[in-house]
Amino acid sequence: MVRGLLTVGMAASLAACASAPATPQTASAPLPAIDDKRLDQTTSPELVPYASEGEFRAYLRSLERLRDRRERYTARSSEIVVAAAMQGGDPLCEKPEDCPGEGGVRDVIVTGSRAAAPTSITNVQTAGVDEGDIVKQIGDYLLVLQDGRIFAINVKTMQLTDRADVYRHLPPDRPGKKRWDDDFDGADWYDEMLVQDDHVIVTAYSYKDDATEMSIFKLDQASGKVASEGVFLITSDDYYDVDNYATRIVGDTLVVYTPYALDQFEERDARPILRRWLPEAERKTRQARGTPLLDARSIYKPVLRTDDPTVHAISLCPLGGFDSKRSLECRTTGFVGPRKAEMFVSPEAVYLWTSAFGDREWWHLPGCDEDQAEDGAPLDRPRADRRDVAPGALYRLPIGSRAPGVVGVSGAPYDHLSMDERDGEFRALVDWRSIRCRSGYAEPAQNAFLKIRTGVFDTIFQPVADSAFTPLPSTGKAIVENRFADDWLVFGGRNGWSGDPPDPDTPPQSSKVVAVPVKRPKDALVIDVPHNIVRTERVGNDVIVNGYRDDRGLTLTLIGLGKDAHILSSAFLPDRYESEGRSHAFNSIVDEAGNGIIGLPTVKLSAESRRWWWRSDTSDLSFLTKSPTGQLADAGALAATPDDQVETDASYICEVSCIDWYGNSRPVFLNGRIFGLMGTSLVEARIDDDKIREIARIDLTAPLPQR
């Protein structure tokens, strides 16, 4: 996703999706790719890489010829089918006990990375898997990524110890410099930060280099100073995702996802490379040219029909013992498939779900003459048959050295939070809407629950059994917010993309929460809640859903999960509104006795509550307490900018990456202490008499203390 076009182009596209009816197929429309059997000559019934450069180039030529023909091809009605490999063969594992289990030949063996599970201080999806974010911890230091800079704060002394630019300053008098040239070198957006031992890894994107930039720093815990250990560039398209993160750490292994348009592989000189960034004077050396990230023998052939494929690349890069003299070495695997993809990382493996759901021609599918009733309301459609749900391929790439496996699936996950792995099972909440008859995102979501043993992943591409999918109730809403909590899946819904509160003249909002016991998904429970749902998050062993009944403020409802699922309590925050949409903006901590604290960014005016991805205004932080019986109570808020205090120091200048695509506010719970990052302020607080109270504040933009 190109961020430079997102604010206008993406917003317009989402608005169109939410309101426009599907376009019926016309006589001149091309046959959709998933219906075009001629594309079978470009797919494989088995998950195998290309044997040689010649075979890969033959695929490129063959696809180009088919594209030319498809432009002249007129559509005709046909049944949805998937690649030839899915049309035959027996389904995999009708029952879990039929699949290879623990100790089977397909079990994953994870290398030494398993012994060093990272510790996360923000809200992450899976324990033992750290996700890229803007706040991390090393020892006594909190590290904050903002404005292309790393801020290091000693939490024992509450002092800012360093502020290091991740981007590079160029010599102002360099030869050939023009008056309007930038004085910086590096990426346009510095997005995600990870830590491993004393190392800090910052992920960025550079449009000039068409590359993902990985900057590695080392924190000296004695001085609190941050020093560069090297910068590496991985050729890629922009990895930005409105919900997901491009990087993970599993033990000492860095996981990086980079997508590529297929035309980037047509010319060998233009193919993705991994190289160390070097100063301009050294860029003509062999080292500067880099090494190929992917060759044909590490790219797996498509198993799904698609005429507009993407190469989805997953790189696994060991970081143990890294120093400035080492190069970043990665094992990269590419999968050719439809553009739509979602990545999930467990402590065992990387999962990639690709789906024809997002193919560019899905709205041209035949067999649907009318998509809306006369009054413009979406039709009340029967539940989609599996043949009418988009086909997909789910890949599993072990973190260790094992080869990947694949299964044939249907539908698509709503986001990465829709997937989970536990106790040798892969589970997922699946969007089960028909791709033949859709009214954009106006009609209520249809849902299914997928559960398969991890042993079914194999090199032969076969569909999972129909019995692996369990129909689930609908929330009655078009958009789904979901979260796994060990043996439960909980999801709720809202009507549109926006997380804004309703307008004053809108009738009171309500929604339904569906709680699914993953061991008995047929026993899913439907719970009525008196507000819509803009966020679903885990709090200890329970789940909380946030939303709006009207424009007066935010309501949070805690749902207890045990033998059953039921509402424990609700709390209303008058004149407080959510302001950030990413999962890391929310955080909670629950002790062994069941006492908990919850924090999330909020603003005081409903007009400021746009949860858009480019929002860079500073939020406050609202806190709630949770009792052992699950009773929620409003604990007040920390103000981002107290009276008579400017947000940034007068001497501070943001030079690059000045839009906070990943947000800028985080509640952090660390060793019994409460911290809040709000824009460029880091606040320590504590709860006295059930109310949050500020006790210390650091302005990250103030001059560094002199030593």
XYZ file of C-alpha atoms in Angstrom:
707
model
C 0.000 0.000 0.000
C 1.522 3.338 -1.073
C 1.153 5.713 1.819
C 1.562 8.823 -0.246
C -1.766 8.079 -1.949
C -3.588 6.659 1.033
C -5.205 9.761 2.419
C -7.128 10.504 -0.769
C -7.157 7.362 -2.868
C -7.698 4.822 -0.113
C -10.353 6.843 1.645
C -12.249 7.240 -1.625
C -11.961 3.540 -2.372
C -13.255 2.549 1.064
C -16.165 4.929 0.755
C -17.017 3.441 -2.634
C -16.803 -0.104 -1.279
C -19.140 0.731 1.552
C -21.865 2.188 -0.646
C -21.611 1.006 -4.233
C -23.492 -2.078 -5.397
C -21.639 -4.812 -7.197
C -21.462 -4.399 -10.950
C -23.244 -7.177 -12.840
C -21.167 -8.970 -15.417
C -21.554 -7.633 -18.937
C -21.058 -9.399 -22.222
C -17.696 -7.707 -22.752
C -16.258 -8.304 -19.276
C -13.364 -10.763 -19.063
C -13.914 -14.106 -17.429
C -12.826 -13.872 -13.769
C -9.464 -15.493 -13.151
C -10.833 -18.057 -10.704
C -13.235 -19.284 -13.438
C -10.687 -19.353 -16.259
C -9.494 -22.947 -16.685
C -6.778 -21.832 -19.087
C -4.898 -20.462 -16.085
C -4.482 -24.057 -14.890
C -1.453 -24.318 -17.153
C 0.261 -21.750 -14.906
C -0.644 -23.448 -11.605
C 0.802 -26.496 -9.895
C -1.041 -29.338 -8.122
C 1.913 -29.524 -5.734
C 3.792 -26.979 -3.640
C 7.133 -26.978 -5.421
C 9.604 -24.226 -6.277
C 10.688 -23.464 -9.796
C 13.437 -25.855 -10.800
C 15.479 -23.275 -12.673
C 15.611 -19.733 -13.929
C 14.444 -20.997 -17.308
C 11.297 -22.563 -15.848
C 10.464 -19.368 -13.951
C 10.897 -17.233 -17.072
C 8.708 -19.653 -19.005
C 5.983 -19.031 -16.408
C 6.330 -15.273 -16.883
C 5.991 -15.619 -20.666
C 3.048 -17.987 -20.377
C 1.217 -15.656 -18.016
C 1.823 -12.707 -20.312
C 0.315 -14.587 -23.262
C -2.732 -15.515 -21.196
C -3.191 -11.933 -20.104
C -3.187 -10.793 -23.732
C -5.798 -13.390 -24.622
C -7.985 -12.560 -21.634
C -8.268 -8.963 -22.772
C -10.000 -10.222 -25.915
C -12.017 -12.910 -24.171
C -15.725 -12.421 -23.472
C -17.198 -13.691 -20.273
C -19.594 -16.592 -19.948
C -21.236 -18.065 -16.899
C -19.413 -20.859 -15.158
C -19.192 -22.406 -11.721
C -16.481 -21.228 -9.380
C -13.664 -23.701 -9.269
C -10.184 -23.488 -7.913
C -6.954 -24.674 -9.433
C -7.008 -28.066 -11.103
C -5.334 -29.520 -8.060
C -8.351 -28.684 -5.900
C -10.853 -30.211 -8.320
C -9.780 -33.775 -7.556
C -8.348 -35.775 -4.715
C -9.709 -36.717 -1.354
C -10.245 -34.051 1.313
C -7.624 -33.892 4.000
C -8.343 -35.260 7.449
C -12.083 -35.626 7.878
C -11.335 -36.127 11.588
C -8.408 -34.679 13.616
C -7.305 -38.143 14.659
C -6.735 -39.037 10.995
C -3.973 -36.437 10.742
C -0.337 -36.843 11.741
C -0.033 -35.710 15.337
C 2.739 -34.994 17.732
C 5.876 -36.842 16.748
C 4.708 -37.282 13.132
C 7.003 -36.624 10.231
C 5.516 -33.173 9.647
C 6.016 -31.887 13.195
C 7.991 -28.650 13.384
C 11.379 -28.569 15.039
C 12.245 -25.052 16.135
C 15.895 -24.154 16.520
C 17.483 -22.457 19.523
C 15.258 -19.423 19.020
C 12.569 -21.186 21.053
C 14.556 -20.860 24.270
C 14.692 -17.064 24.149
C 11.085 -15.935 23.815
C 10.926 -12.117 23.668
C 9.146 -10.097 26.340
C 6.542 -7.635 25.097
C 5.393 -4.568 27.021
C 2.621 -3.684 24.576
C -0.464 -5.621 23.580
C 0.611 -8.407 21.213
C -1.374 -11.175 19.592
C 0.668 -14.225 20.638
C 2.891 -14.833 23.649
C 6.488 -15.490 22.582
C 6.104 -13.513 19.341
C 7.049 -9.850 19.559
C 5.559 -7.493 16.985
C 7.045 -4.325 15.605
C 5.841 -1.222 17.459
C 6.869 2.253 18.631
C 7.691 1.398 22.291
C 10.097 -1.317 23.497
C 12.129 -2.166 26.595
C 15.743 -3.196 27.149
C 16.673 -3.566 30.818
C 16.078 -0.283 32.637
C 15.395 1.581 29.407
C 12.281 2.379 27.463
C 12.899 3.011 23.779
C 10.497 5.132 21.738
C 10.449 5.397 17.937
C 9.152 8.699 16.584
C 10.057 11.114 13.799
C 12.719 8.754 12.461
C 14.483 8.878 15.841
C 15.101 6.515 18.748
C 14.526 8.082 22.171
C 16.131 6.228 25.094
C 14.752 6.833 28.603
C 16.168 5.387 31.824
C 13.048 4.525 33.817
C 14.976 4.272 37.097
C 16.064 7.899 36.908
C 13.298 9.087 34.539
C 15.900 10.776 32.365
C 16.239 10.970 28.604
C 19.673 9.486 27.880
C 19.832 9.617 24.092
C 18.007 10.748 20.987
C 19.517 9.086 17.938
C 18.529 9.795 14.348
C 17.819 6.607 12.424
C 18.024 8.499 9.123
C 21.422 9.808 8.016
C 22.535 13.419 7.578
C 24.405 14.168 4.357
C 27.357 16.592 4.220
C 25.886 20.051 3.521
C 28.723 20.944 1.108
C 28.713 17.691 -0.860
C 29.702 17.985 -4.567
C 26.843 18.707 -6.939
C 24.388 19.659 -4.181
C 21.563 21.863 -5.382
C 19.796 24.387 -3.236
C 16.582 22.345 -3.000
C 18.215 18.978 -2.304
C 17.450 17.225 0.963
C 20.172 17.069 3.571
C 19.122 13.577 4.661
C 19.576 10.102 3.326
C 17.347 7.201 4.199
C 13.737 6.179 4.301
C 10.564 8.220 4.067
C 8.719 6.441 6.895
C 10.221 4.896 10.014
C 7.457 2.654 11.277
C 8.296 -0.323 13.475
C 10.864 -1.117 16.146
C 11.893 -4.468 17.635
C 14.503 -5.397 20.229
C 16.594 -8.533 20.652
C 19.093 -8.642 23.535
C 20.832 -5.231 23.336
C 19.938 -4.702 19.702
C 17.282 -2.343 18.360
C 15.906 -3.052 14.880
C 13.966 -0.319 13.087
C 11.920 -1.100 9.995
C 11.356 1.687 7.495
C 10.410 2.224 3.868
C 12.238 4.263 1.248
C 10.504 5.214 -1.989
C 13.787 6.458 -3.431
C 15.383 3.046 -3.007
C 12.134 1.056 -3.463
C 13.261 -0.844 -0.412
C 12.434 -1.855 3.115
C 15.181 -0.417 5.304
C 16.363 -2.370 8.356
C 18.492 -0.274 10.713
C 20.231 -2.116 13.534
C 21.403 -0.239 16.621
C 22.915 -1.319 19.912
C 22.022 0.136 23.295
C 24.860 0.573 25.784
C 23.042 -0.092 29.032
C 25.795 1.544 31.067
C 25.474 4.933 29.367
C 22.023 4.739 27.781
C 23.505 5.664 24.404
C 22.401 4.138 21.101
C 24.937 3.398 18.339
C 24.396 2.208 14.773
C 25.497 -1.332 13.913
C 24.523 -1.164 10.254
C 21.719 -0.418 7.817
C 20.387 -2.946 5.342
C 18.050 -2.514 2.378
C 15.652 -5.166 1.109
C 14.127 -4.330 -2.250
C 10.346 -4.345 -1.824
C 7.015 -2.685 -2.381
C 5.670 -0.677 0.533
C 4.779 -3.137 3.290
C 2.429 -0.815 5.195
C -0.785 -2.374 6.477
C -3.529 -0.545 8.345
C -3.784 -3.348 10.940
C -0.925 -5.831 10.643
C 2.787 -5.423 11.298
C 5.526 -6.266 8.804
C 8.053 -7.581 11.332
C 8.156 -10.055 14.199
C 10.815 -11.486 16.520
C 10.597 -15.158 17.478
C 13.471 -15.965 19.819
C 16.529 -14.648 17.989
C 14.906 -14.783 14.541
C 13.666 -11.679 12.760
C 10.635 -12.327 10.526
C 10.057 -9.842 7.689
C 7.226 -9.850 5.137
C 7.826 -8.126 1.780
C 5.405 -8.281 -1.190
C 6.472 -7.923 -4.818
C 4.629 -7.282 -8.050
C 5.544 -9.957 -10.568
C 6.953 -7.438 -13.039
C 9.819 -6.843 -10.605
C 11.120 -10.273 -11.628
C 11.012 -9.792 -15.395
C 14.487 -8.239 -15.496
C 17.131 -10.023 -13.459
C 18.947 -6.770 -12.660
C 15.753 -5.348 -11.149
C 15.024 -8.276 -8.828
C 14.963 -7.913 -5.042
C 18.333 -7.785 -3.339
C 19.565 -7.549 0.239
C 22.427 -5.095 0.656
C 24.171 -3.093 3.328
C 23.701 0.656 3.075
C 27.025 2.368 2.481
C 28.055 6.024 2.181
C 27.980 7.354 -1.356
C 31.763 7.113 -1.770
C 31.648 3.354 -1.127
C 28.605 2.434 -3.216
C 30.532 1.106 -6.219
C 32.011 -1.786 -4.311
C 30.861 -5.387 -4.729
C 29.349 -5.317 -1.251
C 27.170 -2.330 -2.215
C 25.599 -4.257 -5.078
C 24.120 -6.717 -2.598
C 23.023 -10.315 -2.985
C 19.812 -11.631 -4.522
C 17.077 -12.042 -1.944
C 15.224 -14.638 -3.997
C 16.220 -16.849 -6.873
C 13.839 -18.999 -8.885
C 14.535 -22.069 -6.775
C 13.253 -20.342 -3.624
C 9.999 -19.174 -5.238
C 7.069 -21.590 -5.046
C 4.713 -21.990 -7.981
C 1.127 -20.733 -7.692
C -1.473 -23.270 -6.597
C -4.417 -20.902 -7.164
C -5.573 -19.439 -10.437
C -4.638 -15.799 -10.723
C -3.765 -13.537 -13.639
C -2.460 -10.722 -11.444
C -0.074 -12.522 -9.087
C 2.119 -11.194 -6.323
C 5.288 -12.779 -4.990
C 4.805 -12.893 -1.219
C 8.269 -13.125 0.366
C 8.936 -14.129 3.963
C 12.473 -13.662 5.268
C 13.810 -15.372 8.395
C 16.949 -13.628 9.640
C 18.933 -14.940 12.666
C 20.108 -12.095 14.910
C 21.936 -13.989 17.661
C 25.398 -12.534 18.187
C 24.937 -9.831 15.558
C 27.602 -7.104 15.467
C 28.594 -4.283 13.152
C 31.040 -6.488 11.226
C 28.396 -9.032 10.230
C 26.043 -8.845 7.304
C 22.368 -9.474 7.766
C 21.768 -12.977 6.450
C 18.247 -14.150 5.698
C 16.561 -17.289 4.405
C 13.820 -15.998 2.113
C 10.920 -17.985 0.688
C 8.545 -16.650 -1.958
C 5.011 -17.792 -2.765
C 3.300 -16.769 -6.019
C -0.400 -16.164 -5.516
C -3.250 -13.641 -5.555
C -2.528 -10.197 -4.242
C -4.736 -10.446 -1.158
C -2.764 -11.977 1.706
C -2.649 -11.928 5.489
C 0.298 -13.024 7.643
C 0.152 -14.557 11.111
C 3.212 -15.644 13.122
C 3.152 -18.205 15.923
C 6.143 -19.358 17.995
C 6.331 -22.344 15.634
C 5.682 -21.046 12.138
C 4.733 -18.231 9.786
C 1.295 -18.564 8.182
C 0.322 -16.814 4.952
C -3.304 -16.916 3.792
C -3.747 -15.872 0.161
C -7.229 -15.533 -1.295
C -8.984 -14.850 -4.575
C -11.337 -12.747 -2.435
C -9.370 -9.679 -3.411
C -8.780 -10.401 -7.093
C -9.510 -7.325 -9.163
C -12.450 -8.900 -10.991
C -14.476 -10.256 -8.087
C -17.272 -7.746 -8.702
C -17.657 -8.997 -12.300
C -18.522 -12.562 -11.324
C -21.518 -13.971 -13.190
C -24.631 -15.424 -11.654
C -25.941 -12.396 -9.782
C -28.357 -10.130 -11.645
C -29.520 -7.941 -8.770
C -27.419 -6.951 -5.765
C -29.796 -4.641 -3.959
C -33.462 -4.428 -3.179
C -35.551 -1.628 -4.690
C -35.108 0.554 -1.611
C -31.322 0.235 -1.852
C -31.021 -2.008 1.196
C -28.858 -5.127 0.873
C -30.736 -8.302 0.118
C -31.208 -10.864 2.871
C -29.134 -13.561 1.198
C -28.995 -17.220 2.138
C -25.740 -18.466 3.576
C -23.141 -18.914 0.830
C -22.304 -22.391 -0.409
C -18.593 -23.184 -0.230
C -18.484 -23.118 -4.033
C -19.518 -19.452 -3.928
C -16.883 -18.477 -1.346
C -13.514 -17.332 -2.605
C -10.905 -20.107 -2.844
C -7.660 -19.605 -0.965
C -4.313 -21.185 -0.191
C -2.929 -21.283 3.342
C 0.851 -21.704 3.615
C 2.780 -22.762 6.705
C 6.494 -21.938 6.853
C 8.235 -23.369 9.950
C 10.567 -21.029 11.820
C 13.150 -23.829 11.725
C 14.669 -25.298 8.594
C 11.731 -27.430 7.474
C 10.138 -26.880 4.057
C 6.736 -25.154 3.825
C 3.376 -26.861 3.460
C 0.029 -25.764 2.057
C -3.680 -26.571 2.239
C -6.654 -25.395 0.196
C -9.043 -23.175 2.147
C -12.092 -21.040 1.426
C -12.969 -17.470 2.286
C -10.471 -15.140 3.939
C -9.517 -14.012 7.450
C -10.629 -10.513 8.394
C -7.127 -9.645 9.598
C -4.142 -11.278 11.325
C -6.086 -11.397 14.585
C -8.481 -13.833 12.890
C -5.811 -16.563 13.003
C -4.346 -18.574 15.853
C -2.236 -21.671 16.515
C -2.463 -23.641 19.746
C -1.987 -27.248 20.866
C -1.088 -28.462 17.373
C -4.130 -26.843 15.773
C -4.552 -23.927 13.420
C -7.775 -21.964 13.933
C -9.272 -19.064 12.029
C -12.343 -16.875 11.797
C -13.263 -16.781 8.115
C -15.246 -14.250 6.094
C -17.775 -16.560 4.421
C -19.618 -14.066 2.209
C -20.294 -15.032 -1.375
C -18.085 -13.345 -3.931
C -20.788 -13.712 -6.592
C -23.480 -11.574 -5.042
C -22.115 -8.809 -2.854
C -23.104 -5.228 -2.173
C -19.646 -4.110 -1.229
C -19.402 -4.001 2.550
C -23.026 -3.032 3.076
C -24.351 -6.521 3.717
C -23.833 -8.318 7.046
C -20.746 -10.484 7.322
C -21.205 -14.245 7.149
C -18.737 -16.199 9.250
C -17.225 -19.658 9.559
C -14.733 -21.181 11.961
C -11.847 -23.206 10.526
C -9.981 -25.729 12.667
C -7.321 -28.097 11.306
C -4.374 -30.014 12.729
C -1.019 -28.525 11.783
C -0.059 -31.962 10.470
C -2.340 -31.591 7.431
C -0.009 -29.073 5.785
C 1.707 -30.912 2.952
C 3.260 -30.370 -0.460
C 0.172 -31.746 -2.237
C -2.388 -28.980 -2.645
C -5.714 -30.351 -1.473
C -8.772 -28.738 0.077
C -9.435 -29.236 3.732
C -12.613 -31.192 4.421
C -15.908 -29.324 4.493
C -16.287 -30.511 8.077
C -13.280 -28.379 9.036
C -15.523 -25.315 8.623
C -18.236 -24.656 11.188
C -20.908 -22.055 10.368
C -21.060 -19.273 12.946
C -23.764 -16.733 13.781
C -23.597 -13.304 12.186
C -23.351 -10.136 14.236
C -25.683 -8.453 11.766
C -22.914 -5.970 10.960
C -20.647 -5.631 7.950
C -17.312 -5.150 9.738
C -15.910 -7.626 12.254
C -13.577 -6.996 15.221
C -12.179 -10.266 16.564
C -9.711 -11.756 19.051
C -8.636 -15.199 20.264
C -8.262 -15.825 24.006
C -6.795 -19.311 24.460
C -9.819 -21.617 24.138
C -12.216 -18.918 22.983
C -12.732 -16.768 19.920
C -14.769 -13.601 20.439
C -15.968 -11.229 17.745
C -18.406 -8.359 17.375
C -19.350 -5.982 14.617
C -20.043 -2.485 13.413
C -21.744 -1.100 10.318
C -18.861 0.592 8.507
C -15.127 1.103 8.332
C -15.115 4.168 10.530
C -14.746 3.831 14.276
C -16.380 7.193 14.863
C -19.211 7.646 17.361
C -22.700 8.032 15.846
C -24.039 11.426 14.835
C -26.293 13.127 17.399
C -29.453 12.363 15.402
C -28.594 8.660 14.918
C -30.759 6.145 16.812
C -29.029 4.317 19.688
C -26.500 1.756 18.483
C -26.294 -1.871 19.578
C -24.533 -4.998 18.411
C -24.027 -8.665 19.053
C -20.948 -10.445 20.332
C -20.330 -14.026 19.258
C -18.270 -16.111 21.703
C -16.959 -19.348 20.186
C -15.505 -22.164 22.326
C -12.835 -23.426 19.942
C -13.208 -27.026 21.132
C -16.962 -26.894 20.447
C -17.499 -24.209 17.819
C -21.055 -25.420 17.158
C -21.903 -24.209 20.673
C -21.171 -20.566 19.866
C -23.021 -18.097 22.094
C -24.578 -14.820 20.947
C -24.499 -11.975 23.481
C -26.404 -8.702 23.019
C -24.455 -5.572 23.931
C -25.974 -2.072 24.084
C -23.371 -0.411 21.864
C -21.591 -0.963 18.579
C -18.092 -2.465 18.623
C -14.965 -0.713 17.392
C -12.411 -2.799 19.316
C -12.140 -6.338 20.694
C -9.181 -7.011 22.983
C -7.979 -9.521 25.538
C -7.860 -8.676 29.264
C -6.258 -11.559 31.144
C -8.391 -14.614 30.348
C -11.383 -12.475 29.372
C -12.211 -10.176 26.458
C -13.307 -6.554 26.398
C -15.323 -4.866 23.632
C -15.394 -1.094 23.200
C -17.922 0.971 21.313
C -20.593 3.650 21.200
C -24.298 3.661 21.947
C -24.596 7.314 20.988
C -22.404 10.395 20.721
C -22.129 10.954 24.498
C -19.035 8.795 25.099
C -17.300 5.432 25.016
C -18.629 2.222 26.606
C -16.430 -0.772 27.496
C -18.001 -4.170 28.175
C -16.033 -7.001 29.790
C -17.044 -10.521 28.770
C -16.023 -13.318 31.101
C -14.793 -16.536 29.511
C -14.846 -19.788 31.450
C -17.311 -22.642 31.181
C -19.508 -20.193 29.291
C -19.325 -16.587 28.108
C -21.295 -13.783 29.713
C -21.120 -10.067 30.433
C -19.318 -9.307 33.687
C -19.726 -5.533 33.693
C -19.667 -2.353 31.609
C -18.133 1.064 32.152
C -19.142 4.334 30.494
C -16.570 7.089 29.842
C -18.536 10.301 29.265
C -17.094 12.655 26.668
C -14.206 10.270 25.955
C -13.697 8.804 22.483
C -11.214 6.324 21.041
C -8.587 7.875 18.783
C -6.275 5.056 17.611
C -7.253 1.832 15.884
C -4.211 -0.455 16.092
C -4.160 -3.272 18.618
C -1.008 -1.918 20.295
C -2.808 1.280 21.284
C -4.705 -0.787 23.867
C -2.996 -2.455 26.828
C -3.957 -4.224 30.040
C -2.413 -6.116 32.929
C -4.087 -8.555 35.329
C -2.428 -9.994 38.434
C -2.865 -13.485 39.869
C -5.699 -12.318 42.124
C -7.644 -10.979 39.151
C -7.077 -7.262 39.758
C -6.371 -5.424 36.537
C -5.615 -2.082 34.899
C -6.665 -1.154 31.354
C -5.402 1.771 29.274
C -6.240 3.173 25.843
C -5.847 6.453 23.920
C -8.843 8.775 23.950
C -9.792 12.340 23.034
C -12.338 14.706 24.542
C -14.341 15.637 21.456
C -16.189 13.243 19.146
C -15.026 15.329 16.179
C -11.428 14.428 17.074
C -12.061 10.690 17.258
C -11.161 9.831 13.680
C -9.184 6.596 13.910
C -7.635 7.217 10.514
C -4.185 5.802 9.949
C -2.504 9.111 9.248
C -3.811 10.783 12.403
C -0.865 12.446 14.194
C -2.601 14.552 16.840
C -1.682 13.610 20.380
C -4.191 11.652 22.457
C -4.833 11.468 26.167
C -4.756 8.083 27.897
C -7.835 6.795 29.721
C -7.493 4.119 32.416
C -9.917 1.704 34.040
C -9.559 -0.747 36.879
C -10.872 -4.305 36.971
C -11.810 -6.133 40.164
C -11.346 -9.900 40.707
C -15.086 -10.322 40.019
C -14.776 -8.477 36.713
C -16.230 -5.103 37.724
C -14.884 -2.224 35.625
C -14.430 1.285 37.020
C -13.322 4.523 35.379
C -9.934 5.555 36.818
C -9.694 8.835 34.925
C -7.209 9.975 32.295
C -3.705 11.330 31.831
C -3.701 14.547 29.825
C -1.420 14.703 26.814
C -0.703 18.410 27.204
C -1.424 19.896 30.635
C -2.339 23.566 30.865
C 0.400 26.029 29.919
C 2.692 23.288 28.552
C 3.700 23.195 24.915
C 3.745 19.811 23.190
C 7.297 20.065 21.843
C 10.361 22.034 22.830
C 10.886 25.194 20.806
C 14.273 23.915 19.605
C 12.921 20.556 18.365
C 12.374 19.987 14.643
C 10.873 16.907 13.029
C 12.754 16.331 9.785
C 11.446 13.010 8.421
C 8.605 10.555 9.075
C 6.420 13.216 10.672
C 3.127 11.358 10.154
C 2.383 8.784 12.824
C 1.018 5.968 10.662
C 1.343 3.472 13.516
C 0.002 5.839 16.159
C 1.811 7.804 18.858
C 0.143 6.920 22.156
C 0.631 3.812 24.288
C -0.142 2.748 27.869
C 2.742 0.671 29.244
C 2.772 -1.496 32.378
C 6.306 -2.287 33.485
C 7.416 -4.023 36.688
C 4.488 -2.730 38.721
C 4.761 0.793 37.309
C 2.438 2.639 34.938
C 3.753 4.665 32.002
C 2.016 6.526 29.242
C 3.470 7.652 25.937
C 1.428 10.513 24.523
C 2.979 12.054 21.450
C 6.326 13.407 22.598
C 5.616 13.118 26.325
C 6.418 10.110 28.493
C 4.511 10.155 31.774
C 4.798 7.967 34.848
C 1.636 7.602 36.893
C 0.101 5.609 39.689
C -3.401 4.839 40.866
C -4.348 6.371 44.221
C -7.864 5.914 45.594
C -8.857 4.233 42.319
C -7.826 7.270 40.224
C -4.852 7.682 37.916
C -2.414 10.408 38.954
C 0.657 11.737 37.158
C 3.883 11.649 39.184
C 6.603 12.399 36.596
C 6.839 13.606 33.005
C 9.599 13.723 30.415
C 9.495 15.906 27.317
C 11.241 13.780 24.688
C 11.924 16.858 22.563
C 13.828 18.747 25.265
C 17.613 19.112 24.906
C 19.581 16.164 26.208
C 21.101 16.676 29.664
C 24.741 17.695 29.599
C 27.290 15.244 31.026
